[in-house]
mmCIF file of C-alpha atoms and ligand atoms in Angstrom:
data_model
loop_
_atom_site.group_PDB
_atom_site.id
_atom_site.type_symbol
_atom_site.label_atom_id
_atom_site.label_comp_id
_atom_site.label_asym_id
_atom_site.label_seq_id
_atom_site.Cartn_x
_atom_site.Cartn_y
_atom_site.Cartn_z
ATOM 1 C CA MET A 3 0.216 -0.085 -0.195
ATOM 2 C CA THR A 4 1.822 3.048 -1.162
ATOM 3 C CA PRO A 5 0.605 6.757 0.113
ATOM 4 C CA TYR A 6 -1.499 7.333 -3.028
ATOM 5 C CA ASP A 7 -3.725 4.105 -3.837
ATOM 6 C CA ASP A 8 -7.053 6.068 -2.486
ATOM 7 C CA ILE A 9 -6.264 8.335 -6.124
ATOM 8 C CA ALA A 10 -4.803 5.771 -8.217
ATOM 9 C CA ALA A 11 -2.280 4.786 -10.052
ATOM 10 C CA PRO A 12 -0.107 8.323 -10.836
ATOM 11 C CA ALA A 13 0.760 7.502 -14.461
ATOM 12 C CA LYS A 14 -1.974 8.228 -16.434
ATOM 13 C CA PRO A 15 -5.725 9.559 -14.827
ATOM 14 C CA SER A 16 -7.823 7.156 -14.671
ATOM 15 C CA LEU A 17 -11.766 7.696 -14.638
ATOM 16 C CA GLU A 18 -11.484 7.136 -11.239
ATOM 17 C CA ALA A 19 -9.128 10.296 -11.256
ATOM 18 C CA ALA A 20 -10.404 12.762 -13.166
ATOM 19 C CA PRO A 21 -8.639 15.225 -14.926
ATOM 20 C CA LEU A 22 -8.557 18.704 -12.909
ATOM 21 C CA ILE A 23 -10.467 20.775 -15.099
ATOM 22 C CA ASP A 24 -12.431 24.133 -13.179
ATOM 23 C CA GLY A 25 -16.104 25.745 -13.924
ATOM 24 C CA PHE A 26 -14.976 27.019 -16.909
ATOM 25 C CA GLY A 27 -13.753 23.931 -18.767
ATOM 26 C CA ARG A 28 -9.826 24.028 -18.740
ATOM 27 C CA THR A 29 -7.774 21.604 -17.971
ATOM 28 C CA VAL A 30 -5.729 22.250 -15.127
ATOM 29 C CA SER A 31 -2.693 20.535 -16.176
ATOM 30 C CA TYR A 32 0.513 23.030 -14.318
ATOM 31 C CA LEU A 33 1.462 23.200 -10.973
ATOM 32 C CA ARG A 34 4.048 25.126 -9.698
ATOM 33 C CA LEU A 35 5.103 25.021 -5.805
ATOM 34 C CA SER A 36 6.396 27.827 -3.645
ATOM 35 C CA VAL A 37 8.824 25.821 -1.972
ATOM 36 C CA THR A 38 10.262 28.902 0.460
ATOM 37 C CA ASP A 39 9.492 32.448 1.146
ATOM 38 C CA ARG A 40 12.781 33.270 1.703
ATOM 39 C CA CYS A 41 15.663 34.280 -0.445
ATOM 40 C CA ASP A 42 19.148 35.290 -0.877
ATOM 41 C CA LEU A 43 18.243 38.888 -2.616
ATOM 42 C CA ARG A 44 15.911 41.535 -2.003
ATOM 43 C CA CYS A 45 15.106 42.751 -6.082
ATOM 44 C CA VAL A 46 13.442 46.282 -5.539
ATOM 45 C CA TYR A 47 9.931 45.151 -7.617
ATOM 46 C CA CYS A 48 10.033 42.086 -5.710
ATOM 47 C CA MET A 49 10.663 42.323 -2.188
ATOM 48 C CA ALA A 50 11.163 44.889 0.899
ATOM 49 C CA GLU A 51 14.628 45.516 1.722
ATOM 50 C CA HIS A 52 13.501 44.343 5.623
ATOM 51 C CA MET A 53 11.751 41.380 4.917
ATOM 52 C CA THR A 54 9.692 39.744 7.516
ATOM 53 C CA PHE A 55 9.973 35.561 6.431
ATOM 54 C CA LEU A 56 7.770 33.023 7.819
ATOM 55 C CA PRO A 57 7.926 31.380 11.021
ATOM 56 C CA LYS A 58 9.053 27.527 9.939
ATOM 57 C CA VAL A 59 6.109 25.530 11.120
ATOM 58 C CA GLU A 60 3.984 27.836 9.026
ATOM 59 C CA VAL A 61 6.075 26.778 5.348
ATOM 60 C CA LEU A 62 5.106 23.197 4.389
ATOM 61 C CA THR A 63 7.765 20.769 5.394
ATOM 62 C CA LEU A 64 9.459 18.814 2.411
ATOM 63 C CA GLU A 65 7.187 15.613 3.061
ATOM 64 C CA GLU A 66 4.020 17.801 3.187
ATOM 65 C CA LEU A 67 5.440 19.918 -0.793
ATOM 66 C CA ASP A 68 5.600 16.232 -1.809
ATOM 67 C CA ARG A 69 2.665 15.235 -0.992
ATOM 68 C CA ILE A 70 0.431 18.610 -2.520
ATOM 69 C CA ALA A 71 2.187 18.151 -6.046
ATOM 70 C CA SER A 72 1.553 14.388 -6.362
ATOM 71 C CA ALA A 73 -1.552 14.124 -5.825
ATOM 72 C CA PHE A 74 -1.591 17.557 -7.832
ATOM 73 C CA VAL A 75 -0.097 14.785 -10.415
ATOM 74 C CA ALA A 76 -2.221 12.002 -9.482
ATOM 75 C CA LEU A 77 -4.902 14.333 -10.976
ATOM 76 C CA GLY A 78 -3.521 14.934 -14.871
ATOM 77 C CA THR A 79 -0.864 18.011 -13.424
ATOM 78 C CA ARG A 80 1.992 17.225 -16.144
ATOM 79 C CA LYS A 81 4.184 20.018 -15.285
ATOM 80 C CA LEU A 82 5.979 20.779 -12.320
ATOM 81 C CA ARG A 83 7.562 24.263 -11.678
ATOM 82 C CA LEU A 84 9.816 24.989 -8.357
ATOM 83 C CA THR A 85 9.699 28.622 -7.154
ATOM 84 C CA GLY A 86 10.261 31.067 -4.235
ATOM 85 C CA GLY A 87 11.934 32.715 -2.525
ATOM 86 C CA GLU A 88 14.303 31.726 -3.734
ATOM 87 C CA PRO A 89 13.864 27.461 -4.348
ATOM 88 C CA LEU A 90 18.344 26.775 -4.352
ATOM 89 C CA VAL A 91 18.266 28.035 -0.748
ATOM 90 C CA ARG A 92 15.606 26.407 1.026
ATOM 91 C CA LYS A 93 17.121 23.344 2.743
ATOM 92 C CA GLY A 94 16.453 19.942 1.731
ATOM 93 C CA MET A 95 15.531 21.249 -1.988
ATOM 94 C CA MET A 96 17.467 18.678 -3.789
ATOM 95 C CA ASP A 97 16.068 15.956 -1.738
ATOM 96 C CA LEU A 98 12.262 17.898 -2.426
ATOM 97 C CA VAL A 99 13.589 17.510 -6.434
ATOM 98 C CA ARG A 100 15.299 13.452 -6.838
ATOM 99 C CA GLY A 101 11.881 12.572 -4.605
ATOM 100 C CA LEU A 102 9.742 14.126 -6.897
ATOM 101 C CA SER A 103 11.625 12.539 -9.914
ATOM 102 C CA ARG A 104 9.593 9.799 -9.300
ATOM 103 C CA HIS A 105 7.064 11.332 -11.705
ATOM 104 C CA LEU A 106 8.841 11.890 -13.824
ATOM 105 C CA ALA A 107 10.264 8.064 -14.115
ATOM 106 C CA THR A 108 6.743 6.670 -14.467
ATOM 107 C CA GLY A 109 5.753 8.578 -17.239
ATOM 108 C CA ALA A 110 3.102 10.690 -15.126
ATOM 109 C CA LEU A 111 4.648 14.015 -15.147
ATOM 110 C CA ASP A 112 6.556 15.263 -18.823
ATOM 111 C CA GLU A 113 8.710 18.337 -17.106
ATOM 112 C CA LEU A 114 10.166 18.371 -13.755
ATOM 113 C CA THR A 115 11.351 22.430 -13.739
ATOM 114 C CA LEU A 116 12.831 25.497 -11.618
ATOM 115 C CA THR A 117 12.781 28.991 -11.874
ATOM 116 C CA THR A 118 15.977 30.479 -9.958
ATOM 117 C CA ASN A 119 17.921 34.251 -9.489
ATOM 118 C CA GLY A 120 21.164 31.918 -9.935
ATOM 119 C CA THR A 121 23.255 32.128 -7.227
ATOM 120 C CA ARG A 122 23.541 28.389 -6.126
ATOM 121 C CA LEU A 123 23.316 26.844 -9.688
ATOM 122 C CA THR A 124 27.122 26.101 -9.886
ATOM 123 C CA GLU A 125 26.249 24.381 -6.762
ATOM 124 C CA PHE A 126 23.404 22.730 -8.024
ATOM 125 C CA ALA A 127 23.182 22.435 -11.542
ATOM 126 C CA GLY A 128 24.103 18.842 -11.989
ATOM 127 C CA ASP A 129 22.814 17.300 -9.357
ATOM 128 C CA LEU A 130 19.864 19.523 -10.756
ATOM 129 C CA ALA A 131 20.078 17.619 -14.427
ATOM 130 C CA ALA A 132 21.014 14.421 -12.871
ATOM 131 C CA ALA A 133 17.430 13.906 -11.522
ATOM 132 C CA GLY A 134 15.478 14.983 -14.589
ATOM 133 C CA VAL A 135 15.569 18.574 -14.374
ATOM 134 C CA ARG A 136 16.246 19.508 -18.268
ATOM 135 C CA ARG A 137 15.153 22.884 -18.556
ATOM 136 C CA ILE A 138 15.262 25.605 -16.322
ATOM 137 C CA ASN A 139 14.546 29.321 -15.490
ATOM 138 C CA VAL A 140 16.720 31.991 -14.451
ATOM 139 C CA SER A 141 15.816 35.419 -13.255
ATOM 140 C CA LEU A 142 18.195 37.964 -14.677
ATOM 141 C CA ASP A 143 17.095 42.223 -15.223
ATOM 142 C CA THR A 144 20.422 43.785 -16.172
ATOM 143 C CA LEU A 145 24.302 42.978 -17.154
ATOM 144 C CA ARG A 146 25.835 45.696 -15.960
ATOM 145 C CA PRO A 147 26.996 44.679 -11.576
ATOM 146 C CA ASP A 148 26.168 47.699 -10.262
ATOM 147 C CA ARG A 149 22.760 47.846 -11.252
ATOM 148 C CA PHE A 150 22.826 44.703 -10.296
ATOM 149 C CA ARG A 151 23.655 45.538 -6.588
ATOM 150 C CA THR A 152 20.594 48.011 -6.556
ATOM 151 C CA LEU A 153 18.114 45.477 -8.311
ATOM 152 C CA THR A 154 18.859 42.710 -6.427
ATOM 153 C CA ARG A 155 19.783 45.035 -3.486
ATOM 154 C CA GLY A 156 23.551 43.735 -2.888
ATOM 155 C CA GLY A 157 23.235 41.672 -4.547
ATOM 156 C CA ASP A 158 27.097 39.644 -6.686
ATOM 157 C CA LEU A 159 26.031 39.143 -10.590
ATOM 158 C CA ALA A 160 29.528 37.109 -11.463
ATOM 159 C CA LYS A 161 28.076 34.315 -9.738
ATOM 160 C CA VAL A 162 24.831 34.390 -11.505
ATOM 161 C CA LEU A 163 26.317 33.793 -14.968
ATOM 162 C CA ALA A 164 28.792 31.554 -13.462
ATOM 163 C CA GLY A 165 25.200 29.782 -12.553
ATOM 164 C CA VAL A 166 24.065 30.332 -15.673
ATOM 165 C CA ARG A 167 27.432 28.557 -17.671
ATOM 166 C CA ALA A 168 27.276 25.777 -14.998
ATOM 167 C CA ALA A 169 24.103 25.104 -16.026
ATOM 168 C CA GLN A 170 24.258 24.860 -19.047
ATOM 169 C CA ASP A 171 27.081 22.963 -18.739
ATOM 170 C CA ALA A 172 24.912 19.998 -17.387
ATOM 171 C CA GLY A 173 23.035 20.326 -20.118
ATOM 172 C CA LEU A 174 20.192 22.246 -18.894
ATOM 173 C CA ALA A 175 18.450 24.473 -21.287
ATOM 174 C CA VAL A 176 18.309 27.565 -19.488
ATOM 175 C CA LYS A 177 15.658 30.348 -20.283
ATOM 176 C CA ILE A 178 16.209 33.847 -18.993
ATOM 177 C CA ASN A 179 12.708 36.170 -17.541
ATOM 178 C CA THR A 180 14.326 39.670 -17.383
ATOM 179 C CA VAL A 181 10.704 42.487 -15.844
ATOM 180 C CA ALA A 182 11.085 45.478 -17.687
ATOM 181 C CA LEU A 183 11.684 48.227 -15.064
ATOM 182 C CA LYS A 184 10.837 51.796 -17.164
ATOM 183 C CA ASP A 185 13.613 53.668 -14.890
ATOM 184 C CA ASP A 186 16.099 50.222 -14.239
ATOM 185 C CA ASN A 187 16.568 48.793 -17.121
ATOM 186 C CA ALA A 188 14.737 49.824 -20.648
ATOM 187 C CA ALA A 189 17.566 50.849 -22.408
ATOM 188 C CA GLU A 190 19.510 47.806 -21.858
ATOM 189 C CA LEU A 191 16.400 45.360 -22.682
ATOM 190 C CA PRO A 192 18.669 45.437 -26.534
ATOM 191 C CA ASP A 193 21.943 44.224 -25.535
ATOM 192 C CA LEU A 194 19.917 41.380 -22.668
ATOM 193 C CA ILE A 195 18.184 40.161 -25.545
ATOM 194 C CA ALA A 196 21.357 39.659 -27.685
ATOM 195 C CA TRP A 197 23.033 38.723 -24.865
ATOM 196 C CA ALA A 198 21.331 35.906 -24.345
ATOM 197 C CA HIS A 199 20.701 34.943 -27.665
ATOM 198 C CA GLY A 200 24.070 34.818 -27.894
ATOM 199 C CA GLN A 201 25.165 32.057 -25.100
ATOM 200 C CA GLY A 202 21.991 30.354 -27.051
ATOM 201 C CA CYS A 203 19.818 30.717 -24.127
ATOM 202 C CA ASP A 204 16.074 32.319 -24.989
ATOM 203 C CA ILE A 205 15.082 35.534 -22.992
ATOM 204 C CA THR A 206 11.275 36.609 -21.523
ATOM 205 C CA LEU A 207 10.582 39.973 -20.873
ATOM 206 C CA ILE A 208 7.573 40.515 -18.276
ATOM 207 C CA GLU A 209 5.621 43.801 -17.488
ATOM 208 C CA THR A 210 5.995 44.429 -13.389
ATOM 209 C CA MET A 211 2.962 42.805 -11.497
ATOM 210 C CA PRO A 212 1.589 45.075 -8.266
ATOM 211 C CA MET A 213 1.991 42.052 -6.114
ATOM 212 C CA GLY A 214 2.703 43.207 -2.538
ATOM 213 C CA GLU A 215 3.947 45.896 -1.239
ATOM 214 C CA VAL A 216 7.363 47.547 -2.367
ATOM 215 C CA GLU A 217 8.949 50.498 -1.122
ATOM 216 C CA ALA A 218 9.106 51.600 -5.005
ATOM 217 C CA ASP A 219 5.980 53.210 -6.609
ATOM 218 C CA ARG A 220 5.333 50.308 -8.978
ATOM 219 C CA THR A 221 3.662 52.819 -11.694
ATOM 220 C CA ASP A 222 6.823 54.123 -11.932
ATOM 221 C CA GLN A 223 8.486 50.574 -13.099
ATOM 222 C CA TYR A 224 5.840 50.231 -15.400
ATOM 223 C CA LEU A 225 7.041 49.953 -18.080
ATOM 224 C CA SER A 226 4.818 48.908 -21.312
ATOM 225 C CA LEU A 227 5.713 46.043 -23.638
ATOM 226 C CA LYS A 228 3.835 47.504 -26.502
ATOM 227 C CA ASP A 229 6.403 50.298 -26.347
ATOM 228 C CA VAL A 230 9.141 48.262 -25.754
ATOM 229 C CA ARG A 231 8.521 45.781 -28.748
ATOM 230 C CA ARG A 232 7.701 48.472 -30.623
ATOM 231 C CA GLU A 233 11.051 50.166 -29.730
ATOM 232 C CA LEU A 234 12.978 46.842 -30.826
ATOM 233 C CA GLU A 235 10.709 46.878 -34.439
ATOM 234 C CA SER A 236 12.769 49.741 -34.791
ATOM 235 C CA PHE A 237 15.719 47.662 -35.515
ATOM 236 C CA TRP A 238 15.327 43.982 -35.688
ATOM 237 C CA THR A 239 12.923 41.990 -37.303
ATOM 238 C CA LEU A 240 10.537 39.824 -35.215
ATOM 239 C CA GLU A 241 8.676 36.749 -36.380
ATOM 240 C CA ASP A 242 5.514 35.979 -34.488
ATOM 241 C CA LEU A 243 5.505 32.109 -33.268
ATOM 242 C CA PRO A 244 2.496 30.087 -32.735
ATOM 243 C CA LEU A 245 3.939 29.069 -29.339
ATOM 244 C CA ASN A 246 0.830 29.265 -26.468
ATOM 245 C CA THR A 247 2.329 27.648 -23.137
ATOM 246 C CA GLY A 248 -1.051 28.405 -21.818
ATOM 247 C CA GLY A 249 -0.116 30.988 -20.221
ATOM 248 C CA PRO A 250 0.859 35.056 -20.902
ATOM 249 C CA ALA A 251 3.128 34.592 -23.131
ATOM 250 C CA ARG A 252 3.502 35.290 -26.298
ATOM 251 C CA TYR A 253 6.337 34.480 -28.200
ATOM 252 C CA VAL A 254 8.752 35.958 -31.112
ATOM 253 C CA ARG A 255 11.731 35.043 -33.262
ATOM 254 C CA VAL A 256 14.465 37.817 -33.812
ATOM 255 C CA ALA A 257 15.381 37.581 -37.391
ATOM 256 C CA GLU A 258 19.088 39.109 -36.944
ATOM 257 C CA THR A 259 19.811 37.256 -33.731
ATOM 258 C CA GLY A 260 18.208 33.583 -35.142
ATOM 259 C CA GLY A 261 16.207 33.873 -31.195
ATOM 260 C CA ARG A 262 13.744 33.324 -29.710
ATOM 261 C CA LEU A 263 11.697 36.306 -27.280
ATOM 262 C CA GLY A 264 8.705 35.586 -24.649
ATOM 263 C CA LEU A 265 6.766 38.614 -23.991
ATOM 264 C CA ILE A 266 4.463 38.849 -20.724
ATOM 265 C CA THR A 267 1.700 41.771 -20.615
ATOM 266 C CA PRO A 268 0.048 39.680 -16.993
ATOM 267 C CA LEU A 269 -1.926 43.532 -16.914
ATOM 268 C CA SER A 270 -4.061 42.383 -20.609
ATOM 269 C CA HIS A 271 -6.712 39.875 -20.451
ATOM 270 C CA ASN A 272 -5.944 38.113 -23.278
ATOM 271 C CA PHE A 273 -4.130 34.459 -21.750
ATOM 272 C CA CYS A 274 -7.118 33.641 -19.071
ATOM 273 C CA GLU A 275 -9.418 31.890 -21.276
ATOM 274 C CA ALA A 276 -6.503 29.460 -22.273
ATOM 275 C CA CYS A 277 -5.116 29.843 -18.617
ATOM 276 C CA ASN A 278 -4.183 26.198 -17.639
ATOM 277 C CA ARG A 279 -2.022 26.141 -14.729
ATOM 278 C CA VAL A 280 -2.815 26.750 -10.597
ATOM 279 C CA ARG A 281 -0.396 27.974 -7.792
ATOM 280 C CA LEU A 282 0.452 26.956 -3.904
ATOM 281 C CA THR A 283 2.420 29.191 -1.864
ATOM 282 C CA CYS A 284 4.703 27.906 0.391
ATOM 283 C CA THR A 285 2.180 27.569 3.141
ATOM 284 C CA GLY A 286 0.124 25.596 1.425
ATOM 285 C CA THR A 287 -2.958 27.600 0.349
ATOM 286 C CA LEU A 288 -4.030 26.782 -3.314
ATOM 287 C CA HIS A 289 -4.310 29.989 -5.459
ATOM 288 C CA THR A 290 -6.371 29.361 -8.499
ATOM 289 C CA CYS A 291 -5.102 32.486 -10.751
ATOM 290 C CA LEU A 292 -2.467 35.255 -9.633
ATOM 291 C CA GLY A 293 -4.044 38.147 -9.766
ATOM 292 C CA GLN A 294 -7.123 37.745 -7.061
ATOM 293 C CA GLU A 295 -7.203 36.937 -4.302
ATOM 294 C CA ASP A 296 -9.581 33.278 -4.091
ATOM 295 C CA ALA A 297 -7.442 30.307 -2.125
ATOM 296 C CA THR A 298 -7.772 27.310 -0.888
ATOM 297 C CA ASP A 299 -6.104 26.109 2.589
ATOM 298 C CA LEU A 300 -4.429 22.430 1.213
ATOM 299 C CA ARG A 301 -1.808 22.433 4.817
ATOM 300 C CA ALA A 302 -4.851 22.815 7.099
ATOM 301 C CA VAL A 303 -6.693 20.260 5.365
ATOM 302 C CA LEU A 304 -2.340 17.513 5.803
ATOM 303 C CA ARG A 305 -2.898 18.944 9.807
ATOM 304 C CA ALA A 306 -6.011 17.919 10.580
ATOM 305 C CA GLY A 307 -4.462 15.032 9.493
ATOM 306 C CA ALA A 308 -7.254 14.349 6.286
ATOM 307 C CA THR A 309 -6.644 11.333 3.893
ATOM 308 C CA ASP A 310 -5.295 11.546 -0.070
ATOM 309 C CA ALA A 311 -9.346 10.840 -0.725
ATOM 310 C CA GLU A 312 -9.589 13.965 1.674
ATOM 311 C CA LEU A 313 -7.071 16.185 0.005
ATOM 312 C CA VAL A 314 -7.694 15.290 -3.754
ATOM 313 C CA GLU A 315 -11.243 16.687 -2.887
ATOM 314 C CA VAL A 316 -10.842 19.721 -1.395
ATOM 315 C CA ILE A 317 -7.833 19.744 -4.688
ATOM 316 C CA ARG A 318 -11.206 19.943 -7.145
ATOM 317 C CA GLY A 319 -13.589 22.360 -4.951
ATOM 318 C CA GLY A 320 -10.551 24.773 -4.778
ATOM 319 C CA VAL A 321 -10.081 24.545 -9.296
ATOM 320 C CA ALA A 322 -13.514 24.230 -9.734
ATOM 321 C CA VAL A 323 -14.072 27.990 -8.522
ATOM 322 C CA LYS A 324 -11.144 29.866 -10.480
ATOM 323 C CA PRO A 325 -11.886 33.014 -11.247
ATOM 324 C CA LYS A 326 -12.413 33.296 -15.308
ATOM 325 C CA GLY A 327 -9.535 36.483 -15.037
ATOM 326 C CA HIS A 328 -7.051 38.253 -13.244
ATOM 327 C CA ASP A 329 -7.955 42.512 -12.054
ATOM 328 C CA PHE A 330 -4.922 43.973 -12.279
ATOM 329 C CA GLU A 331 -4.802 47.732 -12.437
ATOM 330 C CA ILE A 332 -1.671 49.750 -12.287
ATOM 331 C CA ALA A 333 -3.137 52.891 -11.896
ATOM 332 C CA ARG A 334 -4.658 51.702 -8.512
ATOM 333 C CA LYS A 335 -1.711 52.420 -5.546
ATOM 334 C CA ALA A 336 -2.903 49.732 -3.374
ATOM 335 C CA PRO A 337 -1.275 46.690 -4.645
ATOM 336 C CA ALA A 338 -4.030 44.875 -6.778
ATOM 337 C CA VAL A 339 -3.425 41.921 -4.727
ATOM 338 C CA ALA A 340 -1.690 41.492 -0.763
ATOM 339 C CA ARG A 341 0.630 38.736 -1.104
ATOM 340 C CA HIS A 342 3.962 38.696 -2.365
ATOM 341 C CA MET A 343 5.217 37.419 -5.342
ATOM 342 C CA SER A 344 7.684 35.480 -3.098
ATOM 343 C CA THR A 345 5.013 33.638 -0.694
ATOM 344 C CA THR A 346 2.798 32.611 -4.632
ATOM 345 C CA GLY A 347 6.132 32.005 -6.959
ATOM 346 C CA GLY A 348 6.101 33.796 -10.101
HETATM 347 N N1 SAM B 620 13.981 33.459 -6.089
HETATM 348 C C1 SAM B 620 13.098 32.956 -7.939
HETATM 349 C C2 SAM B 620 13.910 33.622 -9.131
HETATM 350 O O1 SAM B 620 13.749 35.105 -8.929
HETATM 351 O O2 SAM B 620 13.194 33.493 -10.081
HETATM 352 C C3 SAM B 620 12.068 32.982 -8.634
HETATM 353 C C4 SAM B 620 10.924 33.359 -7.309
HETATM 354 S S1 SAM B 620 10.493 35.001 -8.008
HETATM 355 C C5 SAM B 620 9.440 35.905 -7.274
HETATM 356 C C6 SAM B 620 9.522 34.482 -9.541
HETATM 357 C C7 SAM B 620 9.316 35.239 -10.719
HETATM 358 O O3 SAM B 620 8.999 36.708 -10.390
HETATM 359 C C8 SAM B 620 11.123 35.818 -11.356
HETATM 360 O O4 SAM B 620 10.805 35.993 -12.358
HETATM 361 C C9 SAM B 620 11.104 37.941 -10.662
HETATM 362 O O5 SAM B 620 11.443 38.581 -11.246
HETATM 363 C C10 SAM B 620 9.560 37.661 -11.060
HETATM 364 N N2 SAM B 620 8.766 38.436 -10.783
HETATM 365 C C11 SAM B 620 8.507 38.960 -9.090
HETATM 366 N N3 SAM B 620 8.515 40.226 -8.407
HETATM 367 C C12 SAM B 620 7.688 40.928 -9.527
HETATM 368 C C13 SAM B 620 6.581 41.591 -10.224
HETATM 369 N N4 SAM B 620 6.574 42.484 -8.888
HETATM 370 N N5 SAM B 620 6.324 41.777 -11.069
HETATM 371 C C14 SAM B 620 7.057 41.319 -12.180
HETATM 372 N N6 SAM B 620 7.250 39.745 -12.284
HETATM 373 C C15 SAM B 620 7.497 39.880 -10.951
HETATM 374 FE FE1 SF4 B 621 13.630 36.499 -4.643
HETATM 375 FE FE2 SF4 B 621 13.032 36.523 -7.081
HETATM 376 FE FE3 SF4 B 621 12.024 37.390 -5.121
HETATM 377 FE FE4 SF4 B 621 14.079 38.476 -6.793
HETATM 378 S S1 SF4 B 621 12.309 38.448 -7.445
HETATM 379 S S2 SF4 B 621 13.859 39.299 -4.403
HETATM 380 S S3 SF4 B 621 15.287 36.143 -6.365
HETATM 381 S S4 SF4 B 621 12.488 35.625 -5.041
#
């Protein structure tokens, strides 16, 4: 008897473990799992300078993270992204990754991946590749050491660049994620794109999202990617690609570099109808929409001693009420959603 016997074998969702479908008929097949709210950086758009992190008891244990993730896999989740906070600062992170990789081995999961700031990749890239991770996202907003130090409040760019190299040397495909910031990196975006493509990396630009209270005024940081695209098109040829990952990214190929560029515009409503993803915070709260306050407390269910069948029912209930779309509004001063991205996971 395994812990998951009563929610059916995770290999292929059977009739008993029907896929997770929300009230609008969208199948949920992608889980983003935040494994910690902690981080070794303090990016200005993500965290306050003096963050109060959660008491340990509030954060899911590695066993709880595995149990919830595995329940999702049993319900048809095909892609699992580990994030944070910074996932690679979580103690025992590699045990979690190795444990979850059993679902890759059975074929239940197509992809196990993570989003990282890259500072600890020199240490972990080889282990990640050995555990079956094939692709990772590395967040990087500038190639200038002084600007990196300012944007991350103290980070060392050299570590991240060494991390990207280590990941590639280990055979991992690296996608760079860059938040477009009007004052801080707008003029540098073409250099960043050319650099990423020169390294053989895809790169995705992200608009700032109004998440959590940070000191900077977000309306000052917001840079529309429509404007960025227009600027890039003044000297590059951008060819639309018919790639849809069920998320808010639209992709183009830059003819001159041959590389792929993603543009994430979370403030537009153009992706919600195809949304296939849900998020679990490091405290075990299920959010089915990044831009809405809907929440299901799975930690309470686990800690009350629920069986796997009971856990599955609560997950189904949470997914059933997934909102039709988000409700971001950058012009409002208060954050649209009070929780920080570092708790929810990007
Ligand atoms: N620490 C890891 C990292 O930085 O990649 C994983 C967690 S981080 C919260 C995930 C992603 O969210 C990063 O790419 C980061 O740039 C992005 N992010 C954080 N706050 C954001 C905000 N307010 N708007 C847009 N993206 C944000
Ligand atoms: Fe840390 Fe990532 Fe947030 Fe930066 S964006 S503070 S690296 S969690």
